[in-house]
XYZ file of C-alpha atoms in Angstrom:
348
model
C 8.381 -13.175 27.187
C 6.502 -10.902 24.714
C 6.116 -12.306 21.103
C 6.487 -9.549 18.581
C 4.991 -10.268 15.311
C 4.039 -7.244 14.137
C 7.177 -5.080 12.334
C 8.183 -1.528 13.058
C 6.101 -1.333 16.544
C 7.119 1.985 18.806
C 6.031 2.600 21.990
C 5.908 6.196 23.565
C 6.658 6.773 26.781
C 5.493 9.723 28.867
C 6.952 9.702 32.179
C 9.985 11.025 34.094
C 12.689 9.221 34.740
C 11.878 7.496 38.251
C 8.639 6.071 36.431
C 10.718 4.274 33.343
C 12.756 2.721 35.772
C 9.776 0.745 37.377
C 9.049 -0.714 33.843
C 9.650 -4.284 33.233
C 13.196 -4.977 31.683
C 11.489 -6.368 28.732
C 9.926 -3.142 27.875
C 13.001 -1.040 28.746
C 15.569 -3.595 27.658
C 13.582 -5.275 24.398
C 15.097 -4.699 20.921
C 12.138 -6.176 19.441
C 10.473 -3.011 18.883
C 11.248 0.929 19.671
C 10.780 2.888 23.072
C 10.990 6.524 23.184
C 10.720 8.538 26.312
C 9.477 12.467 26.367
C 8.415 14.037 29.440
C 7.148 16.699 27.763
C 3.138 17.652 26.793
C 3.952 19.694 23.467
C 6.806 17.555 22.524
C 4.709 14.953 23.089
C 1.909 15.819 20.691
C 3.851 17.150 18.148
C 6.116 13.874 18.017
C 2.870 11.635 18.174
C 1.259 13.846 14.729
C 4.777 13.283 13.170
C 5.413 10.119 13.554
C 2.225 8.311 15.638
C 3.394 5.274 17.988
C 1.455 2.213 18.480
C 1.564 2.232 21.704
C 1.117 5.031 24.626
C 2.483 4.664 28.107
C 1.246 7.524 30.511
C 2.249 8.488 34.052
C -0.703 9.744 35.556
C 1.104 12.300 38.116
C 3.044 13.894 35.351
C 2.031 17.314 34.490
C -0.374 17.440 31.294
C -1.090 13.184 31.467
C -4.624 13.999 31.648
C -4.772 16.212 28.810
C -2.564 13.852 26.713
C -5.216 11.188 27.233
C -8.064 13.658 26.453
C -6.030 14.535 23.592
C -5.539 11.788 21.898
C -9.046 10.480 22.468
C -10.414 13.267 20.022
C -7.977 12.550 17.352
C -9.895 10.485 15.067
C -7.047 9.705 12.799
C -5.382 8.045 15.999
C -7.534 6.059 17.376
C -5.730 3.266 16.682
C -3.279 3.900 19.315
C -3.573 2.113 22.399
C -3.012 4.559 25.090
C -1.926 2.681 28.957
C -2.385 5.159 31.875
C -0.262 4.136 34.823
C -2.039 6.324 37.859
C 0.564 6.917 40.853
C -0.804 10.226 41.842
C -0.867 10.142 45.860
C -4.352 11.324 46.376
C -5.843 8.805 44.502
C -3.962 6.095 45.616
C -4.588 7.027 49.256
C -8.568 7.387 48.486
C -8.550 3.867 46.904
C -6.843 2.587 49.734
C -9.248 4.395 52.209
C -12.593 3.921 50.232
C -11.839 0.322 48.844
C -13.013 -1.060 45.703
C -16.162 0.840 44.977
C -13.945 3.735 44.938
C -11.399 2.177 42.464
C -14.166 1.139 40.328
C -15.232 4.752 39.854
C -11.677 6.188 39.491
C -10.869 3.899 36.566
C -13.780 4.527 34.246
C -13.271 8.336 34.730
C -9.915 7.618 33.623
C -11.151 5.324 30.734
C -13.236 8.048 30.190
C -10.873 10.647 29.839
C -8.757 8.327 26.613
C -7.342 5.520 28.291
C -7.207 2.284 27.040
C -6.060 1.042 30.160
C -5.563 1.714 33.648
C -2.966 0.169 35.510
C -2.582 1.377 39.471
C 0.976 1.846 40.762
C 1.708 1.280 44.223
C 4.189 3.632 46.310
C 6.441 1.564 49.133
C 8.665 3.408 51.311
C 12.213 2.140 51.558
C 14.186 1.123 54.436
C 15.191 4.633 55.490
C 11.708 5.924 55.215
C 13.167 8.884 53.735
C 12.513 7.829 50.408
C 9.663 6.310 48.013
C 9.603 3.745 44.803
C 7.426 3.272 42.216
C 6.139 -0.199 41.929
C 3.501 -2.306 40.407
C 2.661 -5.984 38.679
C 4.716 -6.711 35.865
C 2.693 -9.408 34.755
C -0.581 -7.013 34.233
C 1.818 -4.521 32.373
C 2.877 -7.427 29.948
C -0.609 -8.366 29.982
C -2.247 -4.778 28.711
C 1.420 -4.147 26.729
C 0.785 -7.634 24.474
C -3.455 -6.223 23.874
C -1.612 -2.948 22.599
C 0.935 -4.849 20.299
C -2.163 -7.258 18.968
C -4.339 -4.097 18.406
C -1.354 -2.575 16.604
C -0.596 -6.273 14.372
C -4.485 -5.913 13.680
C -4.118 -2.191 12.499
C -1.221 -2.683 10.303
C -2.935 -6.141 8.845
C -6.274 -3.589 7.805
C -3.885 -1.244 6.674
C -2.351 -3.788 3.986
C -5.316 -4.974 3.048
C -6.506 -1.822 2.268
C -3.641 -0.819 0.488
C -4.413 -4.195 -1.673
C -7.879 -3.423 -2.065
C -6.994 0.016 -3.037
C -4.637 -0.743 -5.526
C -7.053 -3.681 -7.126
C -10.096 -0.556 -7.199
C -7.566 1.610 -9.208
C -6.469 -0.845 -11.906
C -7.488 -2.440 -15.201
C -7.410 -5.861 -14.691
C -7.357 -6.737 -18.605
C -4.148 -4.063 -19.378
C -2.717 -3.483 -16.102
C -2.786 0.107 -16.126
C -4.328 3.051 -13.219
C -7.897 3.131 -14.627
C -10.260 6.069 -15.099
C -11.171 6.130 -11.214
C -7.069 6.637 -10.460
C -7.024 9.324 -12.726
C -9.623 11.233 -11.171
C -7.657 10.891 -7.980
C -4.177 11.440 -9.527
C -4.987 14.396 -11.814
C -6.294 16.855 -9.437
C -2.491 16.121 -7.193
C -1.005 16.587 -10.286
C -2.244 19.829 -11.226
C -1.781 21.103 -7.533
C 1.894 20.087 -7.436
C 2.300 21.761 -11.123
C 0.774 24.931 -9.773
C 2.643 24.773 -6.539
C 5.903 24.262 -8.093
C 5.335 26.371 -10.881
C 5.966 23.646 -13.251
C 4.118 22.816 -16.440
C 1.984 19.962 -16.817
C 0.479 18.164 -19.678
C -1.496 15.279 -20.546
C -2.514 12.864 -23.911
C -5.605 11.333 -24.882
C -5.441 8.671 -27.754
C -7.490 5.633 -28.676
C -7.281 2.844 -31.316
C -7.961 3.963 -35.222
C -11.161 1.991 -36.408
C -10.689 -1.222 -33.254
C -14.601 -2.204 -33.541
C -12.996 -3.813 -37.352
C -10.524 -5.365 -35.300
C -12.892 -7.134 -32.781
C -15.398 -7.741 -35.410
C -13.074 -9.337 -37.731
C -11.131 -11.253 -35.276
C -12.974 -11.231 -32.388
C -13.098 -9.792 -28.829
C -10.430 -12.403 -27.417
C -7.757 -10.859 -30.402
C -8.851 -6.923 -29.424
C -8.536 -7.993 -25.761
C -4.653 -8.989 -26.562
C -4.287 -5.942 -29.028
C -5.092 -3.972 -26.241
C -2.510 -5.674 -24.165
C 0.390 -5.341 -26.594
C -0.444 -1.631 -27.306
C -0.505 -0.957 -23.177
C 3.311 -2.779 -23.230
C 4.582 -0.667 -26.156
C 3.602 2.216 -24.860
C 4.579 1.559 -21.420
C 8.722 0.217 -22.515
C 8.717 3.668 -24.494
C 7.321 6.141 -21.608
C 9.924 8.676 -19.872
C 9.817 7.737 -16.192
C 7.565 11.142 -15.547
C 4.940 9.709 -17.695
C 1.868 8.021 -15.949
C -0.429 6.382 -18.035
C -4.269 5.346 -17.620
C -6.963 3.591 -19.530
C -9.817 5.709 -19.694
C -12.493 3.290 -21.419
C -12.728 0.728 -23.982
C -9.480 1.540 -26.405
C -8.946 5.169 -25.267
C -5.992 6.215 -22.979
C -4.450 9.150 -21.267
C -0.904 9.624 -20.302
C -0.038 12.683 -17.764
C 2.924 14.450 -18.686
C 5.061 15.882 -15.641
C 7.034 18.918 -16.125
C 6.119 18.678 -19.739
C 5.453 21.855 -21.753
C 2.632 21.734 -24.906
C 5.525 21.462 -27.392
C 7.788 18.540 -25.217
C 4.347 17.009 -25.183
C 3.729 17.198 -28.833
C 6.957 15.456 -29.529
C 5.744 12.621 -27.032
C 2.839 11.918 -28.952
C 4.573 11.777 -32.170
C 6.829 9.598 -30.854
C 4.308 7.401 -29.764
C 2.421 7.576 -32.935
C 5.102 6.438 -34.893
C 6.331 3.762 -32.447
C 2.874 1.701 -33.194
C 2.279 2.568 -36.399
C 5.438 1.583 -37.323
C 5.738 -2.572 -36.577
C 2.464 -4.396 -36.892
C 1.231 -6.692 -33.833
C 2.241 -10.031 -33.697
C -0.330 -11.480 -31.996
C 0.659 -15.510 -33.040
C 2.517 -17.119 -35.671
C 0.186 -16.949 -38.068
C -1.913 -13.480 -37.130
C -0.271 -10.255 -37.805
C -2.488 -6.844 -37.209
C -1.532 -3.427 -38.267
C -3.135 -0.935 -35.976
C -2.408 3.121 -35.767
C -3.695 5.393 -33.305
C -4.944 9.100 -33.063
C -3.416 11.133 -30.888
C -4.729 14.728 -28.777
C -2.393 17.225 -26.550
C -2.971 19.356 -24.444
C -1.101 21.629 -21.612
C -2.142 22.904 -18.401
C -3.212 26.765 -18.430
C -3.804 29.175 -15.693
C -7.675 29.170 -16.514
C -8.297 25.570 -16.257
C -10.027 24.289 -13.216
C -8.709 22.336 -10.211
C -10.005 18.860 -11.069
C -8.421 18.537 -14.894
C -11.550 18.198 -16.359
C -11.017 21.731 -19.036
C -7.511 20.335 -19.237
C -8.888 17.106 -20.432
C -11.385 18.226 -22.281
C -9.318 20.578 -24.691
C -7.220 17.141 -24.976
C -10.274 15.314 -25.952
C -11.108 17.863 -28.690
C -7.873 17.502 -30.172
C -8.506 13.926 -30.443
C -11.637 14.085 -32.347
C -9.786 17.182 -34.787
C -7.176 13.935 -35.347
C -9.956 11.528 -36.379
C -11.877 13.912 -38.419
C -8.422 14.765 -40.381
C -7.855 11.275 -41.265
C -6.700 9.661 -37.932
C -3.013 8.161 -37.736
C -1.515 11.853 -36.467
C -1.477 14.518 -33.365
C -2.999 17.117 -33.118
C -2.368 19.296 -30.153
C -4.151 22.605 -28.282
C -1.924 25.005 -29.796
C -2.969 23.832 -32.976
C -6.587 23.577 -32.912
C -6.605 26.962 -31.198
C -4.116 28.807 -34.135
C -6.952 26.715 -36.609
C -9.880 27.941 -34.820
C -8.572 31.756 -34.648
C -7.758 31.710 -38.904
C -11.121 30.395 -39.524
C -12.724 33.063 -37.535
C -10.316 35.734 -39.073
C -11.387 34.356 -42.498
C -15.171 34.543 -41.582
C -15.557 37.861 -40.484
């Protein structure tokens, strides 16, 4: 009996149907994981890019086996599939017969060559009539290579979850729980694309802590660490669900705005603004800290660059107009660019 630890494992069967019929019942009979049959070469490919099996069963005298094999091989992105080539073409079952095991020898690593992970020989018997011919071969050495190909697969879907968990530990803050600067440089660039693709407007806010170095120099770096913390939770309970926020560095954020225009976004960040200037930190019974926080806007235009970084940087700008005005307020592209334009109207 095959154990089946691994979840979700499919096996892809290209033969005909005289070939599926010579499989072992617990391979054509097993519920614990999925068989699909296709005797078909562009099917076949097109179903494996879709949706790629873990496992590959090939009959070798079916037209286009070869080139499945030889296919797969280059795929890079599949190599993880473990590909079983079952050879029951006549000639070179009669020239293994005839030339013996020197001749087998060769004959499987050309076929191991070719993409196979295996190579399992099928033997043809005539039936009592002699009018007819069957398909048959070991069971047990089918079972054998089919339990490699479902440990290979347990193995690939183990790396895959780890690296989903090392992923996911590379693209957070540990101290505030949020995506960190490195996810945003991965996340902005999709964002942008989908915006542009979908005609949809995009927009995104910078903001940082008004005067924190008095905070961890009064209180220390243990009582900033937690202000931090309770900031990150207020703003995350008071985010839409389209809003995806980030710690850039030290006490400055950024929150990306989906399908948000410059003026929806303004009305974020104002929100915001008041929301934590508003109720003071309660950090323990008997330490209270009032913080308030500068805010900068900005929306995506046709002009910025692929990667965010004018988008961001017009954002950025807006920040520093905030703190130079007095800090505690928003200030978004719109205005700094109205500002800008009067002050070069009153110049010249």
């Amino acid at each position: 009996m095959i154990k089946n630890k691994a979840k979700n494992i499919s096996i892809l069967v290209f033969g005909k149907n005289n070939f599926i019929a010579t499989l072992p019942d617990q391979i054509r009979y097993t519920t614990t994981f999925s068989v699909e049959v296709i005797d078909n070469l562009n099917q076949a490919m097109s179903r494996i890019q879709m949706t790629p099996p873990d496992i590959i069963f090939v009959q070798a005298s079916l037209d286009g086996s070869m080139k499945l094999c030889s296919w797969l091989k280059k795929q890079t992105k599949l190599s993880w599939i473990y590909c079983i080539l079952f050879e029951d073409r006549l000639q070179q079952l009669t020239d293994r017969n005839k030339y013996g095991w020197q001749r087998e020898l060769e004959m499987s690593a050309a076929a191991l060559k070719q993409g196979a992970d295996a190579y399992i020989w099928y033997l043809i018997e005539e039936k009592t009539d002699h009018t007819l011919a069957e398909l048959t071969a070991n069971h047990g050495l089918i079972l054998a290579q089919l339990t490699v190909g479902l440990r290979k697969a347990q193995k690939y879907q183990d790396l895959i979850r780890t690296n989903d968990i090392l992923s996911a530990i590379a693209l957070a803050d540990s101290l505030t729980e949020l995506n960190n600067r490195r996810a945003l440089a991965r996340h902005l660039p999709r964002q942008i694309k989908t915006a542009r693709t979908q005609k949809t407007s995009l927009s995104l806010i910078i903001l940082d802590i008004d005067h924190f170095k008095k905070v961890n120099d009064t209180h220390g770096h243990l009582v900033g660490d937690r202000v931090l913390q309770l900031l990150c939770q207020r703003l995350q309970h008071n985010l839409r669900s389209q809003d995806t926020p980030f710690r850039y560095g030290g006490e400055e954020f950024v929150i990306l705005l989906a399908n948000t225009t410059d003026d929806e976004a303004l009305s974020v960040a104002r929100r915001l603004n008041r929301l934590v200037s508003d109720e003071p930190f309660a950090l323990s019974n008997k330490l209270t800290i009032n913080i308030t926080i500068s805010l900068g806007t900005a929306c995506l235009q046709a002009e910025d660059d692929d990667q965010g970084e004018s988008l961001l940087y017009r954002a950025d700008q807006c920040l520093l107009q905030a703190k130079t005005a007095g800090r505690n307020r928003v200030i978004n592209s719109n205005y700094l660019s109205s500002n800008v334009s009067r002050l070069k109207a009153v110049s010249s």
